[in-house]
Short mmCIF file of N, CA and C in Angstrom, two decimals:
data_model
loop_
_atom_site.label_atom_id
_atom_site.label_comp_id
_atom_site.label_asym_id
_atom_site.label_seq_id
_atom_site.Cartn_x
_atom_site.Cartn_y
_atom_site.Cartn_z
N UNK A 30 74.85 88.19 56.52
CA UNK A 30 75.13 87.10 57.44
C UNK A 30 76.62 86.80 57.48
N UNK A 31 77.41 87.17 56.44
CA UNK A 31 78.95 86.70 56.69
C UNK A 31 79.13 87.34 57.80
N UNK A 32 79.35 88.82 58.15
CA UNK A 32 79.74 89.24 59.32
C UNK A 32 79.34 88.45 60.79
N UNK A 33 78.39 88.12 60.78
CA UNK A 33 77.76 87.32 61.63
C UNK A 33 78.55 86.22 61.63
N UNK A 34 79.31 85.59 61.16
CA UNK A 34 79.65 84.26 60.75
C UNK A 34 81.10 84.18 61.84
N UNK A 35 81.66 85.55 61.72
CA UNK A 35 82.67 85.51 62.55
C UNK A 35 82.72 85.72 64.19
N UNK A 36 81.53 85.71 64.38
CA UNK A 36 81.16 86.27 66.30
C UNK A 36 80.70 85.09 66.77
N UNK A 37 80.84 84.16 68.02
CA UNK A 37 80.42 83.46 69.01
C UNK A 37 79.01 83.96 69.16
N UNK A 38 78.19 82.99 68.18
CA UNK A 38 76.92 83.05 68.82
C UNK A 38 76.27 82.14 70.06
N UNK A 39 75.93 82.13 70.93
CA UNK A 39 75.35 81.34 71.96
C UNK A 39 73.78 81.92 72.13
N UNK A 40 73.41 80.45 73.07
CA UNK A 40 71.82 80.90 73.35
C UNK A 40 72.05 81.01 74.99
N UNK A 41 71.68 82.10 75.85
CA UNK A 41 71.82 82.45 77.10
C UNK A 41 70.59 83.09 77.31
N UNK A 42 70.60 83.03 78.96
CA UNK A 42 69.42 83.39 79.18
C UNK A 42 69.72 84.09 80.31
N UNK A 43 69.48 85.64 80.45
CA UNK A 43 69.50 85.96 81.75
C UNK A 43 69.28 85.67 83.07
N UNK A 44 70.01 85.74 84.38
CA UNK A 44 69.35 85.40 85.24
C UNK A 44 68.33 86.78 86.03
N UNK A 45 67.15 86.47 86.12
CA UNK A 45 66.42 87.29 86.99
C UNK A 45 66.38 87.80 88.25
N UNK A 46 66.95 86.58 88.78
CA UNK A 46 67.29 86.94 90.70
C UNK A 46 69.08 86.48 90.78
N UNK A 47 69.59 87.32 91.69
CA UNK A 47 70.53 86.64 92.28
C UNK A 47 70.50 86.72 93.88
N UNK A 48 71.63 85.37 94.40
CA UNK A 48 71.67 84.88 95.36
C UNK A 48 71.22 85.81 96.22
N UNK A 49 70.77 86.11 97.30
CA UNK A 49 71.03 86.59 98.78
C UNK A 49 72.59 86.91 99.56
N UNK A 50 73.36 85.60 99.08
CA UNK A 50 74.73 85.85 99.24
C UNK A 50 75.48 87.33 98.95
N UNK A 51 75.23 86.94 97.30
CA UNK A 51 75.87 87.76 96.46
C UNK A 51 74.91 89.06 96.61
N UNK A 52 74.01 89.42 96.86
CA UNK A 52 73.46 90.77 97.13
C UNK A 52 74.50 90.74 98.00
N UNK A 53 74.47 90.33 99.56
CA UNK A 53 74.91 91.20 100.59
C UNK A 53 76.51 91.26 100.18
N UNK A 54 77.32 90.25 99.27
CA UNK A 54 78.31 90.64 98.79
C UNK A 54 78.73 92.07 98.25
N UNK A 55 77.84 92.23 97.47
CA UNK A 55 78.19 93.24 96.74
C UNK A 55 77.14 94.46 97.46
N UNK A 56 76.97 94.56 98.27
CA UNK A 56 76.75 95.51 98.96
C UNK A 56 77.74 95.75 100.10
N UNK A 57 78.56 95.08 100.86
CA UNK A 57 79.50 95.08 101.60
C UNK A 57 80.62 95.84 100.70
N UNK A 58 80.81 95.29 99.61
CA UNK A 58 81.94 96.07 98.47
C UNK A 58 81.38 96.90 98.32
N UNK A 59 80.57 97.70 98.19
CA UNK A 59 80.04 99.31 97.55
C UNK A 59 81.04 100.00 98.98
N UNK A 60 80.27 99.24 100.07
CA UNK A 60 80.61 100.13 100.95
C UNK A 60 82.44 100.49 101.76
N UNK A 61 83.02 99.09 101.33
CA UNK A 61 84.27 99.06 101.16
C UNK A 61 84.99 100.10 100.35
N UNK A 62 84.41 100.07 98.84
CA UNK A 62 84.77 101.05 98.25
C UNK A 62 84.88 102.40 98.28
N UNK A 63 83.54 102.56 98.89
CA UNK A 63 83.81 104.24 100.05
C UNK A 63 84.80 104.19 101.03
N UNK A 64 85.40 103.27 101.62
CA UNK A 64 86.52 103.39 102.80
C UNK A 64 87.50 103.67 102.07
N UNK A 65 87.65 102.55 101.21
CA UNK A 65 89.00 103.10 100.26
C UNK A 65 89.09 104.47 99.63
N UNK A 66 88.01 104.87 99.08
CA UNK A 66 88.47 106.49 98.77
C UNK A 66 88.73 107.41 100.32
N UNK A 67 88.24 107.17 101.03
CA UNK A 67 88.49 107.96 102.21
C UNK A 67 89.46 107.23 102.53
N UNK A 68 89.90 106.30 102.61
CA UNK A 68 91.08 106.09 103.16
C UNK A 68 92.60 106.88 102.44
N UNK A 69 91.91 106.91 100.48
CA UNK A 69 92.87 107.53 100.13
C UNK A 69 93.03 108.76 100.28
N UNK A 70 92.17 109.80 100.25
CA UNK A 70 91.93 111.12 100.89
C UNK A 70 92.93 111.22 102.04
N UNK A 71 92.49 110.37 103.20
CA UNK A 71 93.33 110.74 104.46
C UNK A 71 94.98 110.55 103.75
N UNK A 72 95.05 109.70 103.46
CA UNK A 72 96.48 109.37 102.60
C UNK A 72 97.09 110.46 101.99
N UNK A 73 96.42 111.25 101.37
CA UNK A 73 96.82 112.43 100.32
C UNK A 73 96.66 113.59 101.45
N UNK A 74 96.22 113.70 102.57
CA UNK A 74 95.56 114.77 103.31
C UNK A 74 94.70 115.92 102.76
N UNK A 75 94.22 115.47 101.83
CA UNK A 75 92.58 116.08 101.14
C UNK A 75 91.52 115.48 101.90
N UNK A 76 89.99 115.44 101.96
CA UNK A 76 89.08 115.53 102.18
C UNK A 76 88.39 114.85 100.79
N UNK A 77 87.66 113.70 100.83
CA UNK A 77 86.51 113.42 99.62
C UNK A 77 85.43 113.61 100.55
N UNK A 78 84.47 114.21 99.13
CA UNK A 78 83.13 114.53 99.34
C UNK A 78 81.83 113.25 98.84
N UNK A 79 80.82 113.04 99.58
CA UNK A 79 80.46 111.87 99.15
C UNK A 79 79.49 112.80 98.90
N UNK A 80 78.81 112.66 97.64
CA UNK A 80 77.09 112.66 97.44
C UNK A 80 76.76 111.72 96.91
N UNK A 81 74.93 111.99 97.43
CA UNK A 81 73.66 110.67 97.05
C UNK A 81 72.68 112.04 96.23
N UNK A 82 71.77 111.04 95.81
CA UNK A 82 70.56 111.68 95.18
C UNK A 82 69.41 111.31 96.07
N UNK A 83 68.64 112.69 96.55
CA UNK A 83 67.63 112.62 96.87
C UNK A 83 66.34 112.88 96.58
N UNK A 84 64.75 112.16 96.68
CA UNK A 84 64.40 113.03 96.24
C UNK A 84 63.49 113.61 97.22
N UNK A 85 63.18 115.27 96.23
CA UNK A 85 62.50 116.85 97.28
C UNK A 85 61.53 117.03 96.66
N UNK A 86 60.61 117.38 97.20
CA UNK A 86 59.08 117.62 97.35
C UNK A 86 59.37 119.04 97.31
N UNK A 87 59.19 119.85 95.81
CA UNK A 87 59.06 121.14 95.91
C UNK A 87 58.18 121.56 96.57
N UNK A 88 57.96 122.25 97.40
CA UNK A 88 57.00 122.91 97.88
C UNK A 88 56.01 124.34 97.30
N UNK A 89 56.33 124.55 96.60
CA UNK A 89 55.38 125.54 95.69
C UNK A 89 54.50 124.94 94.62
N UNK A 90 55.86 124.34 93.97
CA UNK A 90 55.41 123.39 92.97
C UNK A 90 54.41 121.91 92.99
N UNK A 91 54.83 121.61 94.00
CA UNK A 91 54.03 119.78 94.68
C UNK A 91 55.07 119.05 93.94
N UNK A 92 56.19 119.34 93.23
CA UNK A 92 56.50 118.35 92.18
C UNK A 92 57.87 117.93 92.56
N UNK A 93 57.88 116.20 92.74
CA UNK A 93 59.01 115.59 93.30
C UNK A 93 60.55 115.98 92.49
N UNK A 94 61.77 116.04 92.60
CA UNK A 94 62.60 116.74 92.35
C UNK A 94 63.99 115.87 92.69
N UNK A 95 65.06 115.69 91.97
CA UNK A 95 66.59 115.25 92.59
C UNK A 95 67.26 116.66 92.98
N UNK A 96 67.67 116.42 94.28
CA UNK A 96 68.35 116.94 94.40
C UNK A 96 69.84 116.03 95.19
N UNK A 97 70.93 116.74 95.17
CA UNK A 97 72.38 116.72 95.46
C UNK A 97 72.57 116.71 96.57
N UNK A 98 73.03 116.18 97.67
CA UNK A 98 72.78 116.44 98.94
C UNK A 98 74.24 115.10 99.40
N UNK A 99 75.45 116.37 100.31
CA UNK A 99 76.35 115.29 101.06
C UNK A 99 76.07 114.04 101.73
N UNK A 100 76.79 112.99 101.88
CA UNK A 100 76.37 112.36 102.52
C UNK A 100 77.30 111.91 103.39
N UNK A 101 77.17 111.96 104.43
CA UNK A 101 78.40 111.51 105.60
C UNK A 101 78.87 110.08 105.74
N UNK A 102 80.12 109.47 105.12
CA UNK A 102 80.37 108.81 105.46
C UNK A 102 81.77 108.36 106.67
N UNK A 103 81.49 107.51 108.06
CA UNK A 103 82.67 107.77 109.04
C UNK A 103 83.41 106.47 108.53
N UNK A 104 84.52 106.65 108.82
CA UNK A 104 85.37 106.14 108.91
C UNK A 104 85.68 104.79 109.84
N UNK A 105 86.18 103.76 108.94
CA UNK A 105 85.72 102.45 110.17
C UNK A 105 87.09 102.58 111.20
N UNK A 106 88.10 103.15 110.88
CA UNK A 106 89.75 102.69 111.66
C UNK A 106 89.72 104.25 112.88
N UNK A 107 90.31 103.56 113.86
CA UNK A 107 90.72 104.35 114.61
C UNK A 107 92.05 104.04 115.36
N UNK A 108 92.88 105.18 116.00
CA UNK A 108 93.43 105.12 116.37
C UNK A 108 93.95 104.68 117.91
N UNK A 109 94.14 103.45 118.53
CA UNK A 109 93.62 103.28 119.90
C UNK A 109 95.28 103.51 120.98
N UNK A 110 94.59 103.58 122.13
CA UNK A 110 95.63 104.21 123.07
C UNK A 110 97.25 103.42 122.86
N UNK A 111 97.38 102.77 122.26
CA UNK A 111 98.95 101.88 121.96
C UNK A 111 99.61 102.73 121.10
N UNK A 112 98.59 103.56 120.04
CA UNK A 112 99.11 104.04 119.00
C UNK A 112 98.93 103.25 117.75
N UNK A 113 98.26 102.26 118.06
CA UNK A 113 98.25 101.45 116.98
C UNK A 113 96.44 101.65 116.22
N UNK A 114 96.48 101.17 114.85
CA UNK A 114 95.25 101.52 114.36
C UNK A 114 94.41 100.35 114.63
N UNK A 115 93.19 100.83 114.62
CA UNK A 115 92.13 99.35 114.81
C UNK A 115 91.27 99.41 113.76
N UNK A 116 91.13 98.19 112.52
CA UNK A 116 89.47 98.60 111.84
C UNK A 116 88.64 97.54 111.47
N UNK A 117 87.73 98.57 111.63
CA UNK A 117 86.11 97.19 112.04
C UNK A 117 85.65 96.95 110.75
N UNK A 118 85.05 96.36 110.27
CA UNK A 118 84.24 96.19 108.89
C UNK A 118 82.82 95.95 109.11
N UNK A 119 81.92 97.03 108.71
CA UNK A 119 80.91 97.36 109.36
C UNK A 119 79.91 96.39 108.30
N UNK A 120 78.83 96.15 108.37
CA UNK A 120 77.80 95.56 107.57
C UNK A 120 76.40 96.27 107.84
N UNK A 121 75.85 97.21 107.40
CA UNK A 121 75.16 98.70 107.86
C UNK A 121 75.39 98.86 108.90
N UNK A 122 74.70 99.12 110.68
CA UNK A 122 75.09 99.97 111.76
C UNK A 122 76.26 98.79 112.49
N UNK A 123 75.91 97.58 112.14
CA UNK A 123 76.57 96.51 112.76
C UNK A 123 78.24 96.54 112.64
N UNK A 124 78.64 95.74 113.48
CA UNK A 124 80.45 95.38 113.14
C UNK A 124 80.54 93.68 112.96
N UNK A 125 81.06 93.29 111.50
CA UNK A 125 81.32 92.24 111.55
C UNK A 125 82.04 91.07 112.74
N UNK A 126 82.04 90.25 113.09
CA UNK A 126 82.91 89.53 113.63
C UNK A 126 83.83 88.44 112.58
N UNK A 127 85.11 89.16 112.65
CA UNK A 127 85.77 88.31 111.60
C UNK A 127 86.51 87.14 112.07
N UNK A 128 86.82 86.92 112.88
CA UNK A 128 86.89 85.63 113.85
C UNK A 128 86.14 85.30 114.82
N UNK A 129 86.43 84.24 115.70
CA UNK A 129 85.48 84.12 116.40
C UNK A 129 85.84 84.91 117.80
N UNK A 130 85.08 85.77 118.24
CA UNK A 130 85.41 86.83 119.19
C UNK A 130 86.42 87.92 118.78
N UNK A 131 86.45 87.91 117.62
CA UNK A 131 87.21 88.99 116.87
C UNK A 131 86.59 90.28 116.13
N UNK A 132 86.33 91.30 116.41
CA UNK A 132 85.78 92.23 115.06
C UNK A 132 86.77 93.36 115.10
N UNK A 133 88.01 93.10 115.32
CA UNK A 133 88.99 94.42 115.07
C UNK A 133 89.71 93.78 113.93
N UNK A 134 90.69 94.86 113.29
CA UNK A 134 91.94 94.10 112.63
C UNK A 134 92.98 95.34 113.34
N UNK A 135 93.94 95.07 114.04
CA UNK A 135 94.91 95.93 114.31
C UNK A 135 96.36 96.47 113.71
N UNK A 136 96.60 97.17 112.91
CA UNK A 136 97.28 97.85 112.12
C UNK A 136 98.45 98.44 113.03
N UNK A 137 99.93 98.66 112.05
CA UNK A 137 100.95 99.66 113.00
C UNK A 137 100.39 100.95 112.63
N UNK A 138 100.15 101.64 111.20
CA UNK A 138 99.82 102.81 111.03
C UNK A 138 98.87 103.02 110.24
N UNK A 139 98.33 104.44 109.83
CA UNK A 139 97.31 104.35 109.39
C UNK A 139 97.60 104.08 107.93
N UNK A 140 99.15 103.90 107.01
CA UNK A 140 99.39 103.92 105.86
C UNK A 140 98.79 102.46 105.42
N UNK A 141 98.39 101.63 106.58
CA UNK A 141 98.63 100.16 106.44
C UNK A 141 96.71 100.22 105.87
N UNK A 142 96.16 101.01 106.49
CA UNK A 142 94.49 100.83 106.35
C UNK A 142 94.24 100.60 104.67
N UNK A 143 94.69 101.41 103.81
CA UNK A 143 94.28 100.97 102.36
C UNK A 143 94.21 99.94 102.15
N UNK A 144 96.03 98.87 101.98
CA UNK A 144 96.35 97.76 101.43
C UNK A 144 95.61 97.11 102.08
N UNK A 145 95.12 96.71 103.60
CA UNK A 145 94.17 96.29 104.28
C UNK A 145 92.75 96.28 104.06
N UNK A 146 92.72 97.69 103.35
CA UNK A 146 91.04 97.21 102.84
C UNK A 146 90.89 96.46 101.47
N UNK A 147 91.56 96.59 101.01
CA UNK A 147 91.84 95.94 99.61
C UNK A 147 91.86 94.54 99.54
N UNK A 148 92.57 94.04 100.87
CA UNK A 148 92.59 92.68 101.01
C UNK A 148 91.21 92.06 101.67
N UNK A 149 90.71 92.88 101.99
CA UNK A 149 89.24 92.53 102.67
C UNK A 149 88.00 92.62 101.63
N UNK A 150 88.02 93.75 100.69
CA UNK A 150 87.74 93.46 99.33
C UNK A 150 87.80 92.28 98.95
N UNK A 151 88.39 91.72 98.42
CA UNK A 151 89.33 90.59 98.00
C UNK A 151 88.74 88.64 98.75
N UNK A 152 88.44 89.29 99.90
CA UNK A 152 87.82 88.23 100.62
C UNK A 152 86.28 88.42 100.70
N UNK A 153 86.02 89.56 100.73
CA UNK A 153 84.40 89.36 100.41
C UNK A 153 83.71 88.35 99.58
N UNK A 154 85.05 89.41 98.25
CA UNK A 154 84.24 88.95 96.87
C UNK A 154 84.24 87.23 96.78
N UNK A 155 85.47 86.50 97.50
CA UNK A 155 85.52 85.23 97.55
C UNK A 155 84.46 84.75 98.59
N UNK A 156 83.86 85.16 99.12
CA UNK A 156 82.54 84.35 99.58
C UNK A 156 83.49 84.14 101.52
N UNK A 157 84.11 84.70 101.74
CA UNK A 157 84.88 84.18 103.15
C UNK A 157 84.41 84.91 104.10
N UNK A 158 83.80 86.39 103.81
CA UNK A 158 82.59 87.00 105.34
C UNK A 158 81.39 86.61 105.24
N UNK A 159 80.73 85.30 104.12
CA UNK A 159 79.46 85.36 103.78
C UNK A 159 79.17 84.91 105.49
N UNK A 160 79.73 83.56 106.21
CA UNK A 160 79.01 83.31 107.63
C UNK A 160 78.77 84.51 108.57
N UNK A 161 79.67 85.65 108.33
CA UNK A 161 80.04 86.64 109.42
C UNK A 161 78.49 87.84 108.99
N UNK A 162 78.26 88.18 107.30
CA UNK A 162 77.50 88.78 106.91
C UNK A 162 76.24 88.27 107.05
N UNK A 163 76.00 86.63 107.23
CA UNK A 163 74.20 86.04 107.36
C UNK A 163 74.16 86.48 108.72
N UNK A 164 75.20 86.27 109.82
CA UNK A 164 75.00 86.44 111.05
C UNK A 164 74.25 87.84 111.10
N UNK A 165 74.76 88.59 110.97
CA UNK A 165 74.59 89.95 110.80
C UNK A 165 72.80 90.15 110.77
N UNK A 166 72.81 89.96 109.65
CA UNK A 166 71.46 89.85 108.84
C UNK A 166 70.51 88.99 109.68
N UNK A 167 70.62 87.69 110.27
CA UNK A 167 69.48 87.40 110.98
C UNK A 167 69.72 87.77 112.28
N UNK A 168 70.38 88.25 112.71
CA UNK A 168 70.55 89.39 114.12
C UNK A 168 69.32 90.17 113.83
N UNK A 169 69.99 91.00 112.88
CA UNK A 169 69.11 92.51 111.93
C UNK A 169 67.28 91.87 112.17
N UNK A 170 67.16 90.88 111.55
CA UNK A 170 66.20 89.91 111.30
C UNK A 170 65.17 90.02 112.11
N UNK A 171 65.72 89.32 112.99
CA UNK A 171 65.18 89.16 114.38
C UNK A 171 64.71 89.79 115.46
N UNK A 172 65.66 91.61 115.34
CA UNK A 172 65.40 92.36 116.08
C UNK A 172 64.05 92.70 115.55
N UNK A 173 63.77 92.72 114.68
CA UNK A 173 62.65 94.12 113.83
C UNK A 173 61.27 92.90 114.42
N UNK A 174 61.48 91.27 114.29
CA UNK A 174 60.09 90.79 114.79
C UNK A 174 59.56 91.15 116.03
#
């Protein structure tokens, strides 16, 4: 027990569920985080490769299986006729609206798209697209009734 004597014991209790918020939070950041590596790719002029795990139904066998399989992810920024870059922040097939009548952010070049996603990172995680992300979601919602 001496060793014990020197560690912060507390009584805590896991939480079981979290918010709705914070799901779609941190699902908006997963997917942020894929822009940023592709954004750094284009940056470096390499190519990243995304894979998922799927699973395959051997067919000889009957017996379910992971396999490795690319997965395409596009790119939210484009380049529009000014020359200037535009990028959307998608929330699955949807495009956020980050102001009101706003869902672009317009950039001079494409060097600007990283530090830009980073800062949008940054605002997720602070809870500042949560109105733009419920919208989203009971759009999503609504269509499927």
């Amino acid at each position: 027990m001496a060793l014990l004597s020197n560690l912060k014991l507390v009584s805590a209790k896991r939480a079981t569920h979290s918010s709705p918020e914070l799901q779609r939070r941190q699902k908006l950041i997963t997917k942020i985080d894929e822009q940023i590596l592709l954004a750094k790719a284009v940056a470096n002029g390499t190519t990243h490769q995304f894979i998922q795990f799927k699973h395959v139904i051997n067919a000889e066998t009957g017996e379910r299986q992971y396999k490795q399989v690319a997965k395409k992810v596009r790119n939210w920024w484009w380049k529009n006729d000014a020359g200037k870059v535009n990028l959307v922040v998608r929330y699955g097939a949807r495009i956020l609206e980050l102001a009101a009548g706003k869902n672009s952010i317009e950039l001079d070049n494409e060097a600007a798209v990283l530090p830009t996603l980073e800062i949008i990172k940054k605002a997720v995680a602070a809870g500042e697209l949560d109105a733009a992300i419920a919208a989203v979601s009971k759009a999503v919602l609504l269509n499927l009734n």
